[in-house]
XYZ file of C-alpha atoms in Angstrom:
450
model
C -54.589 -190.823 46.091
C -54.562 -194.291 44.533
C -52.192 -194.176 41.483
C -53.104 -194.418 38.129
C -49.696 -195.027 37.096
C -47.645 -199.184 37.780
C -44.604 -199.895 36.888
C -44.924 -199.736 33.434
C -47.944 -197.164 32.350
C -51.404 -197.057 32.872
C -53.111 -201.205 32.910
C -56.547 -202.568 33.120
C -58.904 -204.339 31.857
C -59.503 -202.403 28.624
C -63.416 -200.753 28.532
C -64.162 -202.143 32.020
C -60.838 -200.473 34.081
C -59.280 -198.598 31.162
C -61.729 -196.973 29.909
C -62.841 -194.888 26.311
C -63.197 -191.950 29.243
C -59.937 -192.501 31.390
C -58.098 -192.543 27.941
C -59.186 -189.127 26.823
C -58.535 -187.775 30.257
C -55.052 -189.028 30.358
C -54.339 -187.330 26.514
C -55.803 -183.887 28.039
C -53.868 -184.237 31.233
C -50.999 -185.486 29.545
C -50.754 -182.725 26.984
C -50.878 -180.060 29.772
C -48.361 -181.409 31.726
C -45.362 -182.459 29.156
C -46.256 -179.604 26.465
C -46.230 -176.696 29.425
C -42.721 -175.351 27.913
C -43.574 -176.394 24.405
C -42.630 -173.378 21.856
C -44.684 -174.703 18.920
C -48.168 -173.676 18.224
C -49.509 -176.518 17.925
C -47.114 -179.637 19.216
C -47.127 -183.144 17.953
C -47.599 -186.262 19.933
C -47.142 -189.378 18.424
C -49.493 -192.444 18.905
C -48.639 -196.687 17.993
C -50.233 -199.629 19.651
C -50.165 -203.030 19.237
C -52.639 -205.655 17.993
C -55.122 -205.621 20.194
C -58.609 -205.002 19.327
C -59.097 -201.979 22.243
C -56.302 -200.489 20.768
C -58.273 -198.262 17.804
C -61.133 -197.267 20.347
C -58.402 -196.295 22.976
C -56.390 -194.186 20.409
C -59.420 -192.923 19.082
C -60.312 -191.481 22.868
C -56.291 -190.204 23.314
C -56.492 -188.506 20.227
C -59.717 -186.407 20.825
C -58.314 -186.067 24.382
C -54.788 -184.857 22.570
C -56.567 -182.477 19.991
C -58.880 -180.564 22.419
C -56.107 -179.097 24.283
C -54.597 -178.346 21.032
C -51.932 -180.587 19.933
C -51.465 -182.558 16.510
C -51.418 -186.146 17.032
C -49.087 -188.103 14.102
C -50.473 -191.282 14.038
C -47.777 -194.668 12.912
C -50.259 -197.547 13.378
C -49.285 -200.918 14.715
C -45.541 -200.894 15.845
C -43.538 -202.363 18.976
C -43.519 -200.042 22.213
C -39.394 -199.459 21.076
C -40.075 -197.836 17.828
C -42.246 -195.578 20.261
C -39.913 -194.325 22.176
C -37.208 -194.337 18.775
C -39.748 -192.409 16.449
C -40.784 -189.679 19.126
C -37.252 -188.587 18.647
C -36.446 -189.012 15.531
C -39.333 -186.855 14.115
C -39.251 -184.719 16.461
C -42.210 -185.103 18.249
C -43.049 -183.504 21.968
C -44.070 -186.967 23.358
C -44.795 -190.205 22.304
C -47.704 -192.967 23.538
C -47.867 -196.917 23.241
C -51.149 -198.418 23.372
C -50.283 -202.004 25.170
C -50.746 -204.361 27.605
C -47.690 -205.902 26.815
C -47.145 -209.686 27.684
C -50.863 -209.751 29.022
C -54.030 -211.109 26.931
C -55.970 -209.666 24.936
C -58.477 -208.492 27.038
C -56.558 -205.971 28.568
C -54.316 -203.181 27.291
C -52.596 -200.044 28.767
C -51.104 -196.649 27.599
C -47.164 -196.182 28.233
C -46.366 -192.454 28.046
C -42.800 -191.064 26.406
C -41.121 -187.716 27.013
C -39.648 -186.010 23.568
C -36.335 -187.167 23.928
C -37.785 -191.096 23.847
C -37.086 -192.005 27.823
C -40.576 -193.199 29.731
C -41.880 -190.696 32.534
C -40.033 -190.472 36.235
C -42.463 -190.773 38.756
C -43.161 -187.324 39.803
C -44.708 -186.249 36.239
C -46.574 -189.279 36.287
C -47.710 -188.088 39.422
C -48.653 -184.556 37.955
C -50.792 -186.281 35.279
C -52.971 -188.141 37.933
C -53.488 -184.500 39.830
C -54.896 -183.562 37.601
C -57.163 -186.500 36.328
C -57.868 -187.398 40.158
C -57.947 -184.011 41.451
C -58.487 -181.389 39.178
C -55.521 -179.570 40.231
C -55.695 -177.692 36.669
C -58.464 -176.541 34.819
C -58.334 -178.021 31.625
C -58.786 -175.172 28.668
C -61.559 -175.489 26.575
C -60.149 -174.398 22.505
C -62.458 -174.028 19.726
C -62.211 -173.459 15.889
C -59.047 -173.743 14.359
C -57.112 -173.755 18.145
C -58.191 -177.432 18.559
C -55.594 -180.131 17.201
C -55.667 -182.139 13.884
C -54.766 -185.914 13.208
C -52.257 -186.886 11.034
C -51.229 -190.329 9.298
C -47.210 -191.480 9.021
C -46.597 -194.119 6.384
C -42.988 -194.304 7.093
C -42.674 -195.396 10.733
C -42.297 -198.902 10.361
C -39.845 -198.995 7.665
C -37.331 -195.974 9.614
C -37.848 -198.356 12.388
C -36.495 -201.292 10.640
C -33.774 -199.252 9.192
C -32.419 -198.443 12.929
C -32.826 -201.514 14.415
C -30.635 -203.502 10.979
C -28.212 -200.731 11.061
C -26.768 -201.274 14.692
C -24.866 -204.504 13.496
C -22.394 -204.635 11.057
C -22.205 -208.188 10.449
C -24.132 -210.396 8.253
C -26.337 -213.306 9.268
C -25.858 -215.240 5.846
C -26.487 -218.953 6.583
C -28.342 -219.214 10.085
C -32.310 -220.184 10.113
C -33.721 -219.197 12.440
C -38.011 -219.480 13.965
C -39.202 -216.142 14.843
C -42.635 -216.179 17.208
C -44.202 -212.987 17.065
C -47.141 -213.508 19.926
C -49.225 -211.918 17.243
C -48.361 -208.541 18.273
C -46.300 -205.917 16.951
C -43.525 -207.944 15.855
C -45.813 -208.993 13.091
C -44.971 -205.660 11.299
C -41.424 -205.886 11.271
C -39.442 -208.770 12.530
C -39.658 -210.744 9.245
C -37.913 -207.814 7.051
C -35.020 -207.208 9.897
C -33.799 -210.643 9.969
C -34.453 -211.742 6.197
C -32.892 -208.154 5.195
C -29.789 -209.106 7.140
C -29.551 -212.500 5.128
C -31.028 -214.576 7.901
C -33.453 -217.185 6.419
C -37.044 -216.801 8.405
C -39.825 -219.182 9.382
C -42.570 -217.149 11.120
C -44.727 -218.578 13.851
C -47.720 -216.588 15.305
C -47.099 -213.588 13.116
C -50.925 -213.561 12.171
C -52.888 -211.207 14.488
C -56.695 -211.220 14.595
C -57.062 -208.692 17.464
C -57.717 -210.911 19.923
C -54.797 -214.201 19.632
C -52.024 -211.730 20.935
C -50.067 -213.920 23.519
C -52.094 -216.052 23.332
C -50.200 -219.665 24.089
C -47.070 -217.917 22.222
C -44.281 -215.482 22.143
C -42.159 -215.233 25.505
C -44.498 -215.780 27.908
C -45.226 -218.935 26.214
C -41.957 -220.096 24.431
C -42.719 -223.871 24.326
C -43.794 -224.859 20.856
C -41.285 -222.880 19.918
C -38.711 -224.522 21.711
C -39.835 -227.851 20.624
C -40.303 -226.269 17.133
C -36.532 -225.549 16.885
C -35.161 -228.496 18.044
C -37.504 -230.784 15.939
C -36.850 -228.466 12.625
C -32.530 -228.471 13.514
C -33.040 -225.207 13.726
C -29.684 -222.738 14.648
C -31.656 -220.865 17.128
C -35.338 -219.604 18.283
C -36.705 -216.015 18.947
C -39.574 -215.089 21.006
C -41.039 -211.616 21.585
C -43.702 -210.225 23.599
C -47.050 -208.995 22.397
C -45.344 -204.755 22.093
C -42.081 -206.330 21.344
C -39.763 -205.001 23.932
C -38.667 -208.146 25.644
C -36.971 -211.078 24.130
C -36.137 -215.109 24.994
C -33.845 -217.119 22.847
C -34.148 -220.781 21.800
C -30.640 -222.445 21.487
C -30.450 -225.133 18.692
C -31.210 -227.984 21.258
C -34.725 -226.341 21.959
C -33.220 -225.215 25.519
C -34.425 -221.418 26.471
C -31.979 -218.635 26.610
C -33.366 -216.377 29.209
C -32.762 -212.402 29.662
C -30.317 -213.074 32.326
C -28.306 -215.281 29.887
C -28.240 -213.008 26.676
C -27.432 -209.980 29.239
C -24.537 -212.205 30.293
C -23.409 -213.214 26.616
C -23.731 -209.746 25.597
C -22.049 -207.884 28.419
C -19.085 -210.478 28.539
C -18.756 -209.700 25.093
C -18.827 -205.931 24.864
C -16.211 -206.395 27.825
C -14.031 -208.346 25.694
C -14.422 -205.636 23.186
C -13.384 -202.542 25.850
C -16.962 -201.337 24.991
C -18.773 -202.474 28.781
C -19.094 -198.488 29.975
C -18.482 -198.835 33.826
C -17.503 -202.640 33.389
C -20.693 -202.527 34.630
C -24.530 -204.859 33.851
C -27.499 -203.531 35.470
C -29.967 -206.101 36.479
C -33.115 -206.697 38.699
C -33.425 -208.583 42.432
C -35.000 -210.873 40.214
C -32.072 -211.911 38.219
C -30.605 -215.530 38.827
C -28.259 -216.096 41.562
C -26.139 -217.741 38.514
C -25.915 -214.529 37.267
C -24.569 -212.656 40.191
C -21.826 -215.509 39.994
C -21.047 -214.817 36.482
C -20.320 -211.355 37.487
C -18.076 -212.319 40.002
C -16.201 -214.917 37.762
C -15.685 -212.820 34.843
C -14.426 -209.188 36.961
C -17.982 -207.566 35.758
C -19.499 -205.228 38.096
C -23.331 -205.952 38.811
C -25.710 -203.308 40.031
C -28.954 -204.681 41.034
C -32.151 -202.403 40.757
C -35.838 -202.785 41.844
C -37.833 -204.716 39.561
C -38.928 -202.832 36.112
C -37.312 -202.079 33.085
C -37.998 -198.122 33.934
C -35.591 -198.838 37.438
C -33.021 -200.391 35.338
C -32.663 -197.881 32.953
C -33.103 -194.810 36.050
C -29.736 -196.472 37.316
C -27.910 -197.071 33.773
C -28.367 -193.417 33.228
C -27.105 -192.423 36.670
C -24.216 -194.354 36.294
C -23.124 -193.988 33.031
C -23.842 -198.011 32.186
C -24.876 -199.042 28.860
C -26.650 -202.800 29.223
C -29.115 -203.888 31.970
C -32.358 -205.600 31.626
C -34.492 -207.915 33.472
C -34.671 -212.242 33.333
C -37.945 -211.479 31.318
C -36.321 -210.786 28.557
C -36.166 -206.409 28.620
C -33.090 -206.191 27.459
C -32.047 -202.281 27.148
C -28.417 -201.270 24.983
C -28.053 -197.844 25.490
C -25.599 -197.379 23.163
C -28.779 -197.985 20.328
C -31.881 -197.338 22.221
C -33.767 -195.644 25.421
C -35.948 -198.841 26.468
C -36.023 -202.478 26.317
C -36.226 -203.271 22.414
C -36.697 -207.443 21.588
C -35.569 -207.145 18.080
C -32.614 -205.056 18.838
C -31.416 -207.547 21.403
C -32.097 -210.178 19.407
C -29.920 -208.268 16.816
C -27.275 -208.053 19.046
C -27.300 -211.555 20.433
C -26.761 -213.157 16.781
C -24.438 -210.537 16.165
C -22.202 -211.820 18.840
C -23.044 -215.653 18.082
C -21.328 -215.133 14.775
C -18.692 -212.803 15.876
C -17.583 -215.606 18.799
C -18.310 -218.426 15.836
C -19.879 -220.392 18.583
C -24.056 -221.744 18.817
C -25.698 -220.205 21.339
C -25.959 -223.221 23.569
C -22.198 -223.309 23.545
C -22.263 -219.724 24.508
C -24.838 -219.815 26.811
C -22.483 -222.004 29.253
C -21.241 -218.867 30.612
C -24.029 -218.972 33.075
C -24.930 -221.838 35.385
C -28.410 -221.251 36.520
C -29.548 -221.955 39.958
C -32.996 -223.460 40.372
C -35.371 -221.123 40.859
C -39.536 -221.103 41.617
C -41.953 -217.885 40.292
C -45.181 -218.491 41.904
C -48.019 -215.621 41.388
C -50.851 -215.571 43.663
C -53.647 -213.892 43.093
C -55.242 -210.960 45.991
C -57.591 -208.592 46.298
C -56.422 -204.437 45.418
C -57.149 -204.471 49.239
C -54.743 -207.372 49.679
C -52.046 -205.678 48.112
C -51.721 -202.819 50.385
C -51.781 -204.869 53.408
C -48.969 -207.035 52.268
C -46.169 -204.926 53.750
C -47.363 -204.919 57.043
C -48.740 -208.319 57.260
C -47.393 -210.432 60.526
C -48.187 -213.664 59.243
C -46.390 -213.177 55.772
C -43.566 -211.752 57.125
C -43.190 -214.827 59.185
C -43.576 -217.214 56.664
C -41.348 -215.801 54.317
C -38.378 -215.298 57.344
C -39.229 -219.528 58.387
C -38.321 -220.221 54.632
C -35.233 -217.918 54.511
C -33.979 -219.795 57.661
C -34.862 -223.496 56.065
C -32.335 -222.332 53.055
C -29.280 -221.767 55.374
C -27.692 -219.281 53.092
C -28.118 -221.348 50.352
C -30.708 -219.836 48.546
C -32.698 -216.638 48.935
C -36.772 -215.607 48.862
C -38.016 -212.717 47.207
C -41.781 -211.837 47.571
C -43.368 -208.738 45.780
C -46.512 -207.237 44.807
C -46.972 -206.822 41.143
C -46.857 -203.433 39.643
C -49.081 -203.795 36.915
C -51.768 -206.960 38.224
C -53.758 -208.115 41.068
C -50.737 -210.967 42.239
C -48.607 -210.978 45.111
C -45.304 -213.057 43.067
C -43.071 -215.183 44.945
C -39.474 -216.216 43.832
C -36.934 -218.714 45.320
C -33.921 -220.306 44.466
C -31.379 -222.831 46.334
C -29.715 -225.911 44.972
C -32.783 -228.128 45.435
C -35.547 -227.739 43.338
C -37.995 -229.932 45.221
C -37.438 -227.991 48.383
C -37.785 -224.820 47.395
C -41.134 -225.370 45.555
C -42.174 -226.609 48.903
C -41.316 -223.707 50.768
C -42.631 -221.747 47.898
C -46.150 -223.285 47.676
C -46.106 -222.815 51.786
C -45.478 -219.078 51.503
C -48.347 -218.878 48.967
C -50.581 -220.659 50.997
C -50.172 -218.207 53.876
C -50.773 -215.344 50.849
C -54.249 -216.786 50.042
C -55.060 -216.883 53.061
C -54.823 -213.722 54.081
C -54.762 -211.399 50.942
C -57.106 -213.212 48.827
């Protein structure tokens, strides 16, 4: 059975892939399987998005999926995928769903499912939920009159979210200016009031959503006007979020980019300093920098490395007791104030301990040297990415370039959990040789994935 489910919730092209029909299947499949041991009549699920246009025919689809199995569906409107996971909690609620695609365009989107207690689905009820889309392994109940669900309206989710996220710090941010690029997406809602509310003064860039500009040539996949922004205004530092808001990059006052490996380092060397780094421990990715793994070992921090997604890092930060991890895209997760990767909150944090050190953020951002490094993505076929694995040819290429790097460097190559792309990451001292060996490796991909 081909899963519905990547590494981060359902994904597709929205209305060609993810469809109006595949919506309302997953909101009757999803209600049977989390709501089984549910003791309330009638239990609530709660429903954001982000800016997309597909995201009001999508919710309208989950919510008559939701509501004819029986449940109440409390709708909060536009909001990043963190409040989510924060407000299915806090009121209460039985689950919690995200409509978003993330850091991808507009033209797709993608559902991200949340148990009650505000943590994303494991694997094996994800699996449950496709049984019985894929295979009918239930029979879906078919209510009538007053036994089928109602939608209701909450005009107090984005302001409770904004309350959490300003009270985790206790310092003020009196004095610092700061560019905040929204990627037209949730962030739009909120990130203005957080920072100005903490004394921060605010100039907004791509805060202006339209449906279909989310992403598009800004926020963190795109950081580059705002790092020239910054460093052209004198700016003390840049912020870029994703189009759901759950990842975060920094701009330093130079208009140099502060990366997710870098604020987990800043952070995590702080909270050490403070006797508040549970485990004297940072969870990270494979993907993280080299330069991080030899921050680790020059500071006495523990690193414990995870396959890549933000759901993996958090799996093992539970397991271990460990309370920051996140990836070099900018997920950065602090348990201590939240259950998944939360851009504003880290960005929070970050200028929290900026002021608290009384040093910029390029100055602290030395901590880490970073080791070149090369992200190629090359596009296959859904056939192409099953046969990577076993691929002779691949395999080969990849071992050539491992041997070329003579234990200076390392080659990671991966098929993407939630696209069509086989990615490929090196790093070594020498830029210009890796991105050869890089752009060989990719050749051999297109070849025979594509």
């Amino acid at each position: 059975m081909s899963r519905l489910f990547g590494t981060d919730g359902v994904r597709g092209e929205a209305n060609v892939d993810l469809t109006s029909e595949l919506a309302l299947n997953l909101g009757r499949a999803a209600a049977m399987v989390l709501l089984k041991e549910s003791k309330s009549e009638k239990p609530t699920v709660l429903i954001g998005k982000d800016t997309r246009a597909s995201g009001d025919m999508l919710e309208a689809a989950l919510t008559a999926g939701l509501c004819s199995v029986g449940c109440n569906v409390l709708s909060v409107g536009v909001v990043p995928t963190p409040a989510v996971a924060f407000l299915t909690e806090r009121y209460g609620c039985e689950a919690g769903i995200m409509i978003s695609a993330s850091h991808n365009p507009c033209e797709y989107n993608g559902i991200k499912i949340f148990q009650g207690n505000g943590y994303k689905l494991d694997d094996a009820v994800e699996d449950e939920i496709e049984s019985v889309i894929l295979d009918n392994s239930e029979e879906i109940p078919v209510l009538t009159g007053g036994a089928i669900g109602s939608r209701l309206y909450c005009k107090t989710a984005v302001k409770d979210y904004i309350e959490h996220v300003v009270s985790t710090t206790d310092v003020r941010f009196d004095g610092l200016t700061v560019a905040i690029d929204c990627a037209n997406g949730s962030a739009s809602v909120c990130a203005k009031e957080i920072f100005t509310s903490l004394g921060a003064k605010c100039i907004m860039l791509s805060d202006t959503p339209d449906g279909t500009n989310i992403n598009k040539n800004c926020g963190s996949t795109h950081p580059e006007e705002l790092m020239h922004f910054v460093r052209n205004a004198s700016l003390d530092l840049g912020i870029a979020f994703d189009g759901d808001a759950d990842r975060m990059l920094a701009v330093d006052e130079n208009g140099e980019l502060v990366d997710g490996d870098k604020i987990i380092a800043i952070c995590s060397k702080r909270m050490k300093d403070e006797g508040r780094l549970a485990k004297n421990t940072a969870v990270v990715t494979v993907m993280s920098n080299m330069g991080f793994f030899k921050f680790c070992e020059d500071n006495d921090i523990n690193c414990a490395k995870t396959a890549v997604g933000d759901r993996y890092v958090l799996e093992k930060m539970l397991k271990d007791g460990c309370n920051i991890g996140g990836e070099q895209s900018g997920h950065v997760i602090f348990l201590d104030y939240a259950k998944t990767g939360d851009g504003e909150l880290s960005a929070v944090q970050l200028i929290e301990t900026m002021i608290k050190s009384g040093e910029s953020l390029s100055e602290l951002a030395k901590i880490m040297t970073v080791y070149p490094q090369v992200l190629i993505n090359v596009k296959v076929s859904d056939e192409g990415k099953k046969k990577y694995n076993n691929d002779e040819y691949i395999i080969s290429a990849v071992q050539q370039a491992e041997m070329e790097l003579h234990g200076e460097g390392r080659v990671l190559v991966r098929v993407s959990g939630t696209e069509p792309l086989i990615r490929i990451m090196l790093e070594g001292r020498d830029l210009e040789h890796i991105t050869a060996l890089g752009n060989d490796i990719a050749q051999v991909v297109r070849e025979r994935l594509s």
